[in-house]
Amino acid sequence: MWLLNTAVTSLNSLGTILIMAMMAMICADVLSRNLLGQSLPGVIELAELGIVSIVYLQIADTYKSGKMLRSDGIITALEGRFPRLGLAINAVFDATGVVLFFYIAKGAQKRFIEAWEGGFYLGNQGSFTAPTWPMELIVAVGSALLSALFLASVIRNLARLFGVSTTGTTPHAGSPKQ
Amino acid sequence: MTGLEIGFISVIGILVLVLMGMNIPVVLALVSLSGIWFITDNFDIAIFLLSQKSVETISSQEFAVIPLFVLMGLLISTSDIARETFGVAHFVFRKIAGGLGVATVAANAIFASITGVSIASAAVFTQVAVPEMLRYGYHPRLAVGIVAGSSVLGMLIPPSILLIVYAFIAEVSVGSLFIAAIIPGLILAALYAIAILAVGKLRPEWVGQAEMAALDETSDMTLGQAIKLLAPIALLVLLVIGGIYRGVFTPTESGAVGAAGALLLTIAKRRLTWSTFWQVTVQTGHVTASISFMIIAASMYSSMLGLSGVPSELQTWVSASSFSVITLIIVYVVIVIILGMLLDSISIILIVLPIFVPLFSQFGVDLVWLGILSIIIVEVGLLTPPLGIAVFVVKGCLPDKQISLKDIFLGAMPFGLIMLLVVLLIVVFPGIIVY
């Protein structure tokens, strides 16, 4: 659990730095184009790779901080009145998250290997090229981590449902927030 | 099973699961996945589409600026800019009955042109403007209504996250949407102001008329101070809007320039520490990731609908029945308003538009025009019970716990009606947007 949390936070920090870098890069491009009369090479390619990386670096932490969109009115009322039903429903919902992000991770892992072995890149040979494997790796790792977080939440919900006391009752990971 | 039946079942499935409290992107992805699996009878194809869309959808330079627009807005919110803009607007309109209300609308419109989210406006102005209005003797319902109502401007006046999301779903350019939204945004703000002035004429006691004399004496701002306070904000707005118009940078790049400008501004005002900058950027990442996943899931849902043949079947059905474009618009507006009572703005856009965009295109409706219309009616949902997000935010930020949710909903209602009036204007005079 400690390892999982550390991994999530580290990826999140990396994503945060990437956002700042993206801002600097696009501004530099605008300046260069207007002052020096020519665009910087590779900005479009790096922006494309960068945004995908940012999203998958941050997605696990987004879920963990309860910022993934959900409309929580009914489930909160249900949890209040029928706590066990609420736990069961949350467990089922989180289980779908496990499966979904497992498959996204699996697909990305396959593309990562292809990109790594085939030397795939964005851009044009001669002017600017950026390899795509780092992005595919980030997508794979980010979704795998999110899948693991969903799994942890399923286990937590089931444990509480069947009355096993969990040490350190952490609040439900996807705790509601619109 | 026909495509229409699949489409219908999927929409019902999505609504039920979303209302049950499942994470919204997970719902959309799950229903699309099952739908594609069912239609093609091939699990591998469904998984392949999921995996492909999860990267392809967001891998573009236009998308890359979403975090930068979010960052710009959040940076602005940490500085005192909203409070200062409000102070200046208050100074400008101080001699008029209802001036404080008009000042709130004006400050909101200015604030909206440097941020892209309505929620930010609702939160900030509840803290800044509501206590002031109450102090001057405004009717509490009017005070909270003005703030909730004018927060809507945040998503309409560019930059706007909602417009960017729409641009992705309808495949139109972000730039032309941004430019098209300016005039309707200003019209809405002007109508709000007129309505508040009318209240000031008809019910002077609701706008604290009695305190007007005292107000004049306590006003401690000079014209020079007002200009000094407004200058940095005006500069930022000018930088972003002017840069786009002069072609110095594209509307998408304006996100980066705006964020950098906002960063410099907050540093110059000594409002920024490393730790707040870090926190703001982390929050930016959360908003970005959550919006991105919504869009990824919505694009899966779109392809699922495409595979099921819903859009083409609907198109045939609409052209066979003697549906006019006006009927279609009415049906659309009613559906969106009903959904607005239950769902948040982005979800509505993502669920409804993949179905309606092909229908509207069939009638040759301009998709930029449709975008502005959609944003306004979707935003009516921010003000309608039982789930009006702007109203909840106002309630959450309100220091005075005497004012109930019901007061805020009632106070916001006239502003919702004014929004519908703008919708009507846009339908009757499309030239406001498409020229």
Coordinates of C-alpha atoms in Angstrom, one line a residue:
Chain A
M1 CA 0.0 0.0 0.0
W2 CA 2.9 2.3 0.9
L3 CA 4.6 1.5 -2.4
L4 CA 1.4 2.1 -4.3
N5 CA 0.9 5.5 -2.7
T6 CA 4.5 6.6 -3.3
A7 CA 4.3 5.5 -6.9
V8 CA 1.1 7.5 -7.4
T9 CA 2.5 10.6 -5.8
S10 CA 5.8 10.4 -7.8
L11 CA 4.0 10.1 -11.1
N12 CA 1.8 13.0 -10.1
S13 CA 4.8 15.2 -9.4
L14 CA 6.3 14.3 -12.7
G15 CA 3.1 15.3 -14.4
T16 CA 3.0 18.6 -12.6
I17 CA 6.5 19.4 -13.8
L18 CA 5.5 18.5 -17.3
I19 CA 2.6 21.0 -17.2
M20 CA 5.1 23.8 -16.3
A21 CA 7.4 22.6 -19.0
M22 CA 4.6 22.6 -21.6
M23 CA 3.7 26.2 -20.7
A24 CA 7.4 27.3 -21.1
M25 CA 7.7 25.4 -24.4
I26 CA 4.7 26.9 -26.1
C27 CA 5.6 30.4 -24.9
A28 CA 9.1 29.9 -26.2
D29 CA 7.7 28.9 -29.5
V30 CA 5.4 32.0 -29.7
L31 CA 8.4 34.2 -28.8
S32 CA 10.7 32.6 -31.3
R33 CA 8.2 32.8 -34.1
N34 CA 7.5 36.5 -33.5
L35 CA 11.0 37.7 -32.6
L36 CA 13.2 35.4 -34.6
G37 CA 10.8 34.7 -37.4
Q38 CA 10.8 30.9 -37.1
S39 CA 9.0 28.3 -35.1
L40 CA 10.9 26.0 -32.8
P41 CA 11.1 22.5 -34.3
G42 CA 9.2 19.7 -32.6
V43 CA 6.8 21.8 -30.5
I44 CA 3.7 20.2 -32.0
E45 CA 5.0 16.7 -31.6
L46 CA 6.2 17.3 -28.1
A47 CA 2.8 18.9 -27.1
E48 CA 1.0 15.8 -28.5
L49 CA 3.2 13.4 -26.5
G50 CA 3.3 15.7 -23.5
I51 CA -0.5 16.0 -23.0
V52 CA -1.0 12.3 -23.1
S53 CA 1.8 11.8 -20.7
I54 CA 0.4 14.5 -18.3
V55 CA -3.0 12.9 -18.3
Y56 CA -1.7 9.4 -17.5
L57 CA 0.8 10.6 -15.0
Q58 CA -2.0 12.4 -13.1
I59 CA -4.9 10.1 -13.5
A60 CA -4.2 7.8 -10.6
D61 CA -3.7 10.7 -8.2
T62 CA -6.9 12.4 -9.6
Y63 CA -8.9 9.3 -8.6
K64 CA -7.1 9.1 -5.3
S65 CA -8.0 12.7 -4.4
G66 CA -11.6 12.1 -5.4
K67 CA -11.5 14.5 -8.4
M68 CA -12.8 12.0 -10.9
L69 CA -16.3 13.1 -11.8
R70 CA -19.2 11.3 -10.2
S71 CA -22.6 12.3 -9.2
D72 CA -22.9 11.2 -5.6
G73 CA -26.3 12.2 -4.4
I74 CA -28.0 8.8 -4.5
I75 CA -25.1 6.7 -3.4
T76 CA -24.4 8.9 -0.4
A77 CA -28.1 8.6 0.7
L78 CA -28.0 4.9 0.2
E79 CA -24.7 4.5 2.2
G80 CA -26.4 6.3 5.0
R81 CA -29.5 4.1 5.1
F82 CA -28.1 0.8 3.9
P83 CA -24.4 0.8 4.6
R84 CA -23.9 -2.8 3.4
L85 CA -25.7 -2.2 0.1
G86 CA -23.6 0.9 -0.4
L87 CA -20.4 -1.0 0.1
A88 CA -21.5 -3.7 -2.3
I89 CA -22.4 -1.2 -5.0
N90 CA -19.2 0.6 -4.6
A91 CA -17.3 -2.7 -4.8
V92 CA -19.0 -3.5 -8.1
F93 CA -18.4 -0.1 -9.5
D94 CA -14.7 -0.1 -8.5
A95 CA -14.4 -3.6 -10.0
T96 CA -15.4 -2.3 -13.4
G97 CA -12.7 0.3 -13.0
V98 CA -10.1 -2.4 -12.3
V99 CA -11.1 -4.3 -15.5
L100 CA -11.3 -1.2 -17.7
F101 CA -7.9 0.2 -16.8
F102 CA -6.3 -3.2 -16.8
Y103 CA -7.2 -3.4 -20.5
I104 CA -6.1 0.1 -21.2
A105 CA -2.7 -0.8 -19.5
K106 CA -2.5 -4.0 -21.5
G107 CA -3.0 -2.3 -24.8
A108 CA -0.5 0.4 -24.0
Q109 CA 2.0 -2.2 -22.9
K110 CA 1.7 -3.9 -26.3
R111 CA 2.2 -0.6 -28.1
F112 CA 5.1 0.2 -25.8
I113 CA 6.9 -3.0 -26.9
E114 CA 6.2 -2.3 -30.5
A115 CA 7.4 1.3 -30.3
W116 CA 10.5 0.3 -28.4
E117 CA 11.5 -2.5 -30.8
G118 CA 10.4 -0.7 -33.9
G119 CA 11.9 2.6 -32.9
F120 CA 8.6 4.5 -33.6
Y121 CA 8.7 8.3 -33.6
L122 CA 6.7 11.4 -34.2
G123 CA 7.9 14.1 -36.5
N124 CA 10.0 14.1 -39.7
Q125 CA 13.4 12.4 -40.2
G126 CA 15.9 15.1 -40.6
S127 CA 14.2 18.0 -38.9
F128 CA 12.8 16.7 -35.6
T129 CA 11.9 13.3 -34.2
A130 CA 10.6 12.2 -30.8
P131 CA 10.3 8.5 -29.8
T132 CA 6.8 7.5 -28.8
W133 CA 7.8 4.7 -26.4
P134 CA 8.2 7.0 -23.3
M135 CA 4.5 8.1 -23.7
E136 CA 3.3 4.5 -24.2
L137 CA 5.2 3.4 -21.1
I138 CA 3.6 6.2 -19.1
V139 CA 0.1 5.3 -20.4
A140 CA 0.8 1.6 -19.4
V141 CA 2.2 2.5 -15.9
G142 CA -0.4 5.1 -15.2
S143 CA -3.4 3.0 -16.1
A144 CA -1.9 0.0 -14.3
L145 CA -1.6 2.1 -11.1
L146 CA -5.1 3.3 -11.4
S147 CA -6.3 -0.3 -11.9
A148 CA -4.4 -1.2 -8.7
L149 CA -6.0 1.7 -6.8
F150 CA -9.5 0.5 -7.9
L151 CA -8.5 -3.0 -6.8
A152 CA -7.4 -1.7 -3.4
S153 CA -10.8 0.0 -3.1
V154 CA -12.7 -3.2 -4.0
I155 CA -10.8 -5.1 -1.4
R156 CA -11.4 -2.4 1.2
N157 CA -15.1 -2.3 0.5
L158 CA -15.4 -6.1 0.5
A159 CA -13.5 -6.3 3.8
R160 CA -15.8 -3.9 5.4
L161 CA -18.8 -5.6 3.9
F162 CA -17.9 -8.9 5.4
G163 CA -17.0 -7.3 8.7
V164 CA -13.2 -7.8 8.6
S165 CA -11.7 -4.8 10.3
T166 CA -9.2 -3.0 8.1
T167 CA -6.3 -1.4 9.8
G168 CA -6.4 2.4 9.5
T169 CA -9.8 2.9 8.0
T170 CA -8.9 5.1 5.1
P171 CA -11.8 6.9 3.5
H172 CA -13.2 5.5 0.3
A173 CA -10.7 6.4 -2.4
G174 CA -13.1 7.9 -4.8
S175 CA -14.7 9.9 -2.1
P176 CA -17.5 11.9 -3.6
K177 CA -16.9 15.3 -5.1
Q178 CA -18.7 16.8 -8.1
Chain B
M1 CA -32.0 -5.5 -32.3
T2 CA -32.0 -2.3 -34.3
G3 CA -29.4 0.5 -33.8
L4 CA -32.0 2.8 -32.3
E5 CA -32.9 0.2 -29.6
I6 CA -29.2 -0.2 -28.8
G7 CA -28.8 3.5 -28.7
F8 CA -31.8 3.9 -26.4
I9 CA -30.7 1.2 -24.0
S10 CA -27.2 2.7 -23.8
V11 CA -28.5 6.1 -23.0
I12 CA -30.8 4.7 -20.3
G13 CA -27.9 2.6 -19.0
I14 CA -25.6 5.6 -18.8
L15 CA -28.2 7.7 -17.0
V16 CA -28.9 5.0 -14.4
L17 CA -25.3 4.2 -13.7
V18 CA -24.3 7.9 -13.5
L19 CA -27.1 8.7 -11.1
M20 CA -26.2 5.6 -9.0
G21 CA -22.8 7.3 -8.4
M22 CA -20.4 5.4 -10.7
N23 CA -17.4 7.5 -11.9
I24 CA -18.8 9.1 -15.1
P25 CA -15.9 8.3 -17.4
V26 CA -16.0 4.7 -16.3
V27 CA -19.7 4.6 -17.0
L28 CA -19.3 5.9 -20.6
A29 CA -16.4 3.6 -21.3
L30 CA -18.1 0.6 -19.9
V31 CA -21.4 1.1 -21.7
S32 CA -19.5 1.8 -25.0
L33 CA -17.3 -1.3 -24.5
S34 CA -20.3 -3.5 -23.9
G35 CA -22.2 -1.9 -26.8
I36 CA -19.4 -2.4 -29.2
W37 CA -18.9 -6.0 -28.0
F38 CA -22.6 -6.7 -28.5
I39 CA -22.8 -5.1 -31.9
T40 CA -19.6 -6.6 -33.4
D41 CA -19.9 -9.8 -31.3
N42 CA -16.1 -9.5 -30.9
F43 CA -14.6 -8.7 -27.5
D44 CA -11.1 -8.1 -29.0
I45 CA -12.4 -5.3 -31.3
A46 CA -14.1 -3.6 -28.4
I47 CA -10.9 -3.8 -26.3
F48 CA -8.8 -2.6 -29.3
L49 CA -11.0 0.5 -29.7
L50 CA -10.8 1.2 -26.0
S51 CA -7.1 1.1 -26.0
Q52 CA -6.8 3.1 -29.2
K53 CA -9.1 5.9 -28.1
S54 CA -7.4 6.1 -24.7
V55 CA -4.5 7.8 -26.4
E56 CA -5.5 8.9 -29.8
T57 CA -8.4 11.2 -28.6
I58 CA -6.2 13.5 -26.5
S59 CA -3.0 13.4 -28.5
S60 CA -3.2 16.8 -30.2
Q61 CA -1.7 20.2 -29.8
E62 CA -5.2 21.7 -29.4
F63 CA -5.8 19.5 -26.5
A64 CA -2.5 20.2 -25.0
V65 CA -3.5 23.7 -24.0
I66 CA -6.4 22.5 -21.7
P67 CA -4.1 22.3 -18.7
L68 CA -2.7 25.7 -19.5
F69 CA -6.1 27.4 -19.6
V70 CA -6.9 25.7 -16.3
L71 CA -3.6 26.8 -14.8
M72 CA -4.3 30.4 -15.9
G73 CA -7.7 30.4 -14.2
L74 CA -6.5 28.8 -11.0
L75 CA -3.5 31.2 -10.7
I76 CA -5.8 34.1 -11.2
S77 CA -8.1 32.8 -8.5
T78 CA -5.2 32.6 -5.9
S79 CA -4.5 36.3 -6.5
D80 CA -6.7 39.1 -5.3
I81 CA -7.7 40.0 -8.8
A82 CA -11.4 39.2 -8.4
R83 CA -11.7 41.3 -5.3
E84 CA -9.9 44.2 -6.9
T85 CA -11.9 44.1 -10.1
F86 CA -15.0 44.1 -8.0
G87 CA -13.7 47.1 -6.1
V88 CA -13.1 49.0 -9.3
A89 CA -16.5 48.1 -10.8
H90 CA -18.1 49.2 -7.5
F91 CA -16.4 52.5 -7.8
V92 CA -17.6 52.9 -11.4
F93 CA -21.2 52.1 -10.7
R94 CA -21.5 53.6 -7.2
K95 CA -23.9 56.4 -8.2
I96 CA -26.6 54.1 -9.6
A97 CA -29.4 52.3 -7.7
G98 CA -28.4 48.7 -8.1
G99 CA -24.9 49.7 -8.9
L100 CA -23.3 47.1 -6.7
G101 CA -25.2 44.4 -8.4
V102 CA -24.2 45.7 -11.8
A103 CA -20.7 45.9 -10.5
T104 CA -20.8 42.2 -9.6
V105 CA -21.9 41.3 -13.1
A106 CA -19.3 43.6 -14.7
A107 CA -16.5 42.2 -12.5
N108 CA -17.6 38.7 -13.3
A109 CA -17.5 39.4 -17.0
I110 CA -14.0 40.7 -16.8
F111 CA -12.9 37.8 -14.5
A112 CA -14.5 35.4 -17.0
S113 CA -12.3 36.7 -19.8
I114 CA -9.2 35.5 -17.9
T115 CA -10.7 32.2 -16.5
G116 CA -12.4 29.3 -18.1
V117 CA -14.5 27.8 -15.3
S118 CA -17.8 29.0 -13.8
I119 CA -17.3 27.3 -10.5
A120 CA -14.2 29.5 -9.8
S121 CA -16.3 32.6 -10.4
A122 CA -19.1 31.4 -8.2
A123 CA -16.8 30.6 -5.3
V124 CA -14.7 33.8 -5.5
F125 CA -17.6 36.3 -5.9
T126 CA -19.7 34.7 -3.2
Q127 CA -16.9 35.6 -0.8
V128 CA -16.2 39.0 -2.3
A129 CA -19.5 40.4 -3.5
V130 CA -22.3 38.9 -1.4
P131 CA -21.1 40.3 2.0
E132 CA -20.8 43.7 0.3
M133 CA -24.3 43.6 -1.1
L134 CA -25.8 42.4 2.1
R135 CA -23.9 45.2 4.0
Y136 CA -25.6 47.8 1.6
G137 CA -29.0 46.3 2.4
Y138 CA -29.6 44.2 -0.7
H139 CA -32.3 41.6 -0.4
P140 CA -30.4 38.3 0.3
R141 CA -32.0 36.4 -2.5
L142 CA -31.1 39.1 -5.0
A143 CA -27.5 39.2 -3.7
V144 CA -26.9 35.4 -4.0
G145 CA -28.9 35.3 -7.2
I146 CA -26.7 37.9 -8.9
V147 CA -23.6 35.9 -8.0
A148 CA -24.9 32.5 -9.0
G149 CA -26.4 33.9 -12.2
S150 CA -23.4 35.9 -13.3
S151 CA -20.9 33.1 -12.5
V152 CA -22.3 31.5 -15.7
L153 CA -20.4 34.1 -17.7
G154 CA -17.2 32.3 -16.8
M155 CA -17.9 29.4 -19.1
L156 CA -19.4 31.5 -21.9
I157 CA -16.9 34.4 -22.3
P158 CA -13.7 33.0 -23.7
P159 CA -11.5 31.3 -22.6
S160 CA -13.8 28.6 -21.6
I161 CA -13.1 24.9 -20.8
L162 CA -16.6 24.0 -21.9
L163 CA -16.2 25.6 -25.3
I164 CA -12.9 23.6 -25.7
V165 CA -14.8 20.4 -24.8
Y166 CA -17.5 21.2 -27.3
A167 CA -15.0 21.9 -30.0
F168 CA -13.6 18.4 -29.6
I169 CA -17.0 16.7 -29.7
A170 CA -18.3 18.7 -32.6
E171 CA -15.0 18.9 -34.4
V172 CA -15.0 22.7 -34.9
S173 CA -12.1 25.0 -34.3
V174 CA -11.6 26.3 -30.8
G175 CA -10.7 29.7 -32.1
S176 CA -13.9 30.4 -34.0
L177 CA -15.9 29.2 -31.0
F178 CA -14.0 31.6 -28.7
I179 CA -14.6 34.5 -31.0
A180 CA -18.3 33.6 -31.6
A181 CA -18.9 33.5 -27.8
I182 CA -17.8 37.0 -27.0
I183 CA -20.9 38.9 -28.2
P184 CA -23.5 36.5 -26.7
G185 CA -21.5 36.7 -23.5
L186 CA -21.6 40.5 -23.5
I187 CA -25.3 40.4 -24.4
L188 CA -26.0 38.1 -21.5
A189 CA -24.0 40.3 -19.1
A190 CA -25.8 43.5 -20.4
L191 CA -29.3 41.9 -19.9
Y192 CA -28.3 40.9 -16.4
A193 CA -27.3 44.5 -15.7
I194 CA -30.5 45.8 -17.2
A195 CA -32.6 43.5 -15.1
I196 CA -30.8 44.5 -11.9
L197 CA -31.3 48.2 -12.8
A198 CA -35.0 47.5 -13.4
V199 CA -35.2 45.9 -9.9
G200 CA -33.5 49.1 -8.6
K201 CA -36.2 51.2 -10.2
L202 CA -39.2 49.0 -9.3
R203 CA -38.2 47.8 -5.9
P204 CA -35.6 50.3 -4.6
E205 CA -35.7 48.7 -1.1
W206 CA -34.2 45.4 -2.6
V207 CA -31.0 47.1 -3.7
G208 CA -30.4 49.0 -0.5
Q209 CA -31.5 52.4 -1.8
A210 CA -31.6 53.8 1.7
E211 CA -27.9 53.3 2.1
M212 CA -27.0 55.1 -1.1
A213 CA -26.1 58.4 0.6
A214 CA -23.8 56.7 3.1
L215 CA -22.3 54.7 0.3
D216 CA -21.2 57.8 -1.5
E217 CA -19.4 59.1 1.5
T218 CA -17.6 55.9 2.4
S219 CA -16.3 55.4 -1.1
D220 CA -12.6 55.8 -0.4
M221 CA -11.3 55.0 -3.9
T222 CA -10.0 57.7 -6.2
L223 CA -10.0 57.5 -10.0
G224 CA -6.3 57.1 -10.0
Q225 CA -6.4 54.1 -7.6
A226 CA -9.1 52.5 -9.6
I227 CA -7.0 52.7 -12.8
K228 CA -4.0 51.4 -11.0
L229 CA -5.9 48.4 -9.7
L230 CA -7.5 47.6 -13.0
A231 CA -4.4 48.1 -15.1
P232 CA -2.7 44.7 -14.6
I233 CA -5.9 42.9 -15.3
A234 CA -6.7 45.0 -18.4
L235 CA -3.2 44.3 -19.5
L236 CA -3.6 40.5 -19.2
V237 CA -7.0 40.6 -21.0
L238 CA -5.5 42.7 -23.7
L239 CA -2.5 40.5 -24.0
V240 CA -4.6 37.4 -24.5
I241 CA -7.4 38.7 -26.7
G242 CA -5.2 41.2 -28.5
G243 CA -2.6 38.5 -29.3
I244 CA -5.3 36.3 -30.8
Y245 CA -6.7 39.1 -32.9
R246 CA -3.4 40.3 -34.2
G247 CA -2.4 36.8 -35.0
V248 CA 0.7 36.9 -32.7
F249 CA -0.4 33.5 -31.4
T250 CA -3.3 31.1 -32.0
P251 CA -6.3 30.9 -29.6
T252 CA -4.9 27.5 -28.4
E253 CA -1.5 29.0 -27.8
S254 CA -3.1 31.9 -25.9
G255 CA -3.6 29.4 -23.0
A256 CA 0.2 29.2 -22.6
V257 CA 0.7 32.9 -23.0
G258 CA -2.2 33.6 -20.6
A259 CA -0.9 31.2 -18.0
A260 CA 2.6 32.7 -18.2
G261 CA 1.0 36.2 -17.9
A262 CA -1.1 35.1 -14.9
L263 CA 2.1 33.6 -13.4
L264 CA 4.0 36.9 -13.8
L265 CA 1.1 38.9 -12.5
T266 CA 0.7 36.8 -9.3
I267 CA 4.5 36.9 -8.8
A268 CA 4.5 40.7 -9.2
K269 CA 1.7 41.0 -6.7
R270 CA 3.7 38.9 -4.3
R271 CA 0.8 36.5 -4.0
L272 CA 2.7 33.4 -5.0
T273 CA 4.9 31.1 -3.0
W274 CA 6.5 27.9 -4.4
S275 CA 4.1 25.8 -2.4
T276 CA 0.9 27.6 -3.7
F277 CA 2.3 27.4 -7.2
W278 CA 2.9 23.7 -6.8
Q279 CA -0.5 23.1 -5.3
V280 CA -2.2 25.1 -8.1
T281 CA -0.3 23.1 -10.7
V282 CA -1.3 19.8 -9.0
Q283 CA -4.9 20.9 -9.0
T284 CA -4.5 21.8 -12.7
G285 CA -3.4 18.2 -13.3
H286 CA -6.4 16.8 -11.6
V287 CA -8.8 18.9 -13.6
T288 CA -7.0 18.1 -16.8
A289 CA -6.9 14.4 -16.2
S290 CA -10.6 14.3 -15.2
I291 CA -11.7 16.3 -18.2
S292 CA -9.5 14.2 -20.5
F293 CA -10.9 11.0 -19.4
M294 CA -14.4 12.3 -19.9
I295 CA -13.5 13.2 -23.4
I296 CA -11.8 9.8 -24.1
A297 CA -14.8 8.0 -22.8
A298 CA -17.2 10.2 -24.8
S299 CA -15.3 9.6 -28.0
M300 CA -15.6 5.8 -27.4
Y301 CA -19.3 6.4 -26.8
S302 CA -19.5 8.3 -30.1
S303 CA -17.9 5.5 -32.0
M304 CA -20.2 3.0 -30.3
L305 CA -23.2 5.0 -31.4
G306 CA -21.7 5.3 -34.9
L307 CA -21.3 1.5 -35.1
S308 CA -24.9 0.9 -33.9
G309 CA -26.1 3.1 -36.6
V310 CA -28.1 5.4 -34.3
P311 CA -27.1 8.7 -36.0
S312 CA -28.1 7.5 -39.5
E313 CA -31.3 5.8 -38.3
L314 CA -32.2 9.0 -36.4
Q315 CA -31.4 11.0 -39.5
T316 CA -33.7 8.9 -41.7
W317 CA -36.4 9.1 -39.1
V318 CA -36.1 12.8 -38.7
S319 CA -36.2 13.5 -42.5
A320 CA -39.1 11.0 -43.0
S321 CA -41.2 12.7 -40.3
S322 CA -41.8 16.3 -41.2
F323 CA -39.6 17.6 -38.4
S324 CA -38.6 21.2 -38.9
V325 CA -35.3 22.5 -37.6
I326 CA -37.2 24.6 -35.0
T327 CA -38.9 21.5 -33.6
L328 CA -35.5 19.8 -33.4
I329 CA -34.1 22.9 -31.5
I330 CA -37.0 22.8 -29.1
V331 CA -36.6 19.1 -28.5
Y332 CA -32.9 19.6 -28.0
V333 CA -33.3 22.5 -25.6
V334 CA -35.9 20.7 -23.5
I335 CA -33.8 17.5 -23.2
V336 CA -30.7 19.5 -22.2
I337 CA -32.6 21.5 -19.6
I338 CA -34.0 18.3 -18.1
L339 CA -30.5 16.7 -18.0
G340 CA -29.2 19.9 -16.6
M341 CA -31.3 19.3 -13.5
L342 CA -29.4 16.0 -12.9
L343 CA -26.0 16.2 -14.4
D344 CA -23.0 18.5 -14.6
S345 CA -22.3 20.6 -17.7
I346 CA -19.5 18.5 -19.3
S347 CA -21.3 15.2 -18.9
I348 CA -24.4 16.6 -20.7
I349 CA -22.3 17.9 -23.6
L350 CA -20.6 14.6 -23.9
I351 CA -23.7 12.4 -23.7
V352 CA -26.1 14.5 -25.8
L353 CA -23.9 16.0 -28.6
P354 CA -22.8 12.7 -30.3
I355 CA -26.5 12.1 -30.9
F356 CA -27.5 15.6 -31.9
V357 CA -24.6 16.9 -33.9
P358 CA -25.3 14.7 -36.9
L359 CA -28.9 15.6 -36.8
F360 CA -28.2 19.3 -36.7
S361 CA -25.6 19.0 -39.5
Q362 CA -28.3 17.3 -41.6
F363 CA -30.3 20.5 -41.4
G364 CA -27.2 22.5 -42.3
V365 CA -27.1 24.1 -38.9
D366 CA -23.8 25.9 -38.2
L367 CA -21.9 24.0 -35.6
V368 CA -20.3 27.1 -34.1
W369 CA -23.8 28.6 -33.6
L370 CA -25.0 25.3 -32.1
G371 CA -22.0 25.4 -29.7
I372 CA -22.9 28.7 -28.3
L373 CA -26.5 27.7 -28.0
S374 CA -25.5 24.5 -26.3
I375 CA -23.2 26.1 -23.8
I376 CA -25.9 28.6 -22.7
I377 CA -28.6 26.0 -22.2
V378 CA -26.2 23.5 -20.5
E379 CA -25.3 26.3 -18.2
V380 CA -28.9 26.9 -17.2
G381 CA -28.5 23.5 -15.5
L382 CA -26.0 25.1 -13.1
L383 CA -28.9 27.1 -11.7
T384 CA -31.7 24.6 -11.7
P385 CA -32.8 22.4 -8.8
P386 CA -32.2 19.7 -7.6
L387 CA -28.6 19.6 -8.7
G388 CA -27.5 23.2 -9.6
I389 CA -23.8 23.1 -9.2
A390 CA -23.3 26.9 -9.1
V391 CA -26.0 27.2 -6.5
F392 CA -24.2 24.5 -4.3
V393 CA -20.9 26.3 -4.7
V394 CA -22.5 29.6 -3.6
K395 CA -24.1 27.9 -0.7
G396 CA -20.8 26.3 0.3
C397 CA -18.8 29.5 0.2
L398 CA -21.5 31.6 1.9
P399 CA -20.4 33.0 5.3
D400 CA -24.0 33.8 6.3
K401 CA -25.6 30.4 7.0
Q402 CA -29.1 32.1 7.3
I403 CA -29.4 32.0 3.5
S404 CA -30.8 28.7 2.4
L405 CA -30.4 26.7 -0.7
K406 CA -33.9 27.5 -1.6
D407 CA -33.2 31.2 -1.4
I408 CA -30.3 30.8 -3.8
F409 CA -32.3 28.7 -6.2
L410 CA -35.1 31.3 -6.2
G411 CA -32.7 34.2 -6.5
A412 CA -31.0 32.5 -9.4
M413 CA -34.2 31.7 -11.2
P414 CA -34.7 35.1 -12.9
F415 CA -31.1 34.9 -14.2
G416 CA -31.9 31.4 -15.6
L417 CA -34.9 32.9 -17.4
I418 CA -32.7 35.7 -18.8
M419 CA -30.4 33.0 -20.2
L420 CA -33.3 31.4 -22.0
L421 CA -34.2 34.8 -23.4
V422 CA -30.6 35.0 -24.8
V423 CA -31.2 31.5 -26.3
L424 CA -34.3 32.8 -27.9
L425 CA -32.4 35.8 -29.3
I426 CA -29.8 33.5 -30.7
V427 CA -32.4 31.3 -32.4
V428 CA -34.3 34.3 -33.8
F429 CA -31.2 36.3 -34.8
P430 CA -28.5 33.8 -35.6
G431 CA -26.5 36.7 -37.0
I432 CA -25.4 37.5 -33.4
I433 CA -23.0 34.6 -33.7
V434 CA -22.6 33.7 -37.4
Y435 CA -21.6 36.7 -39.4

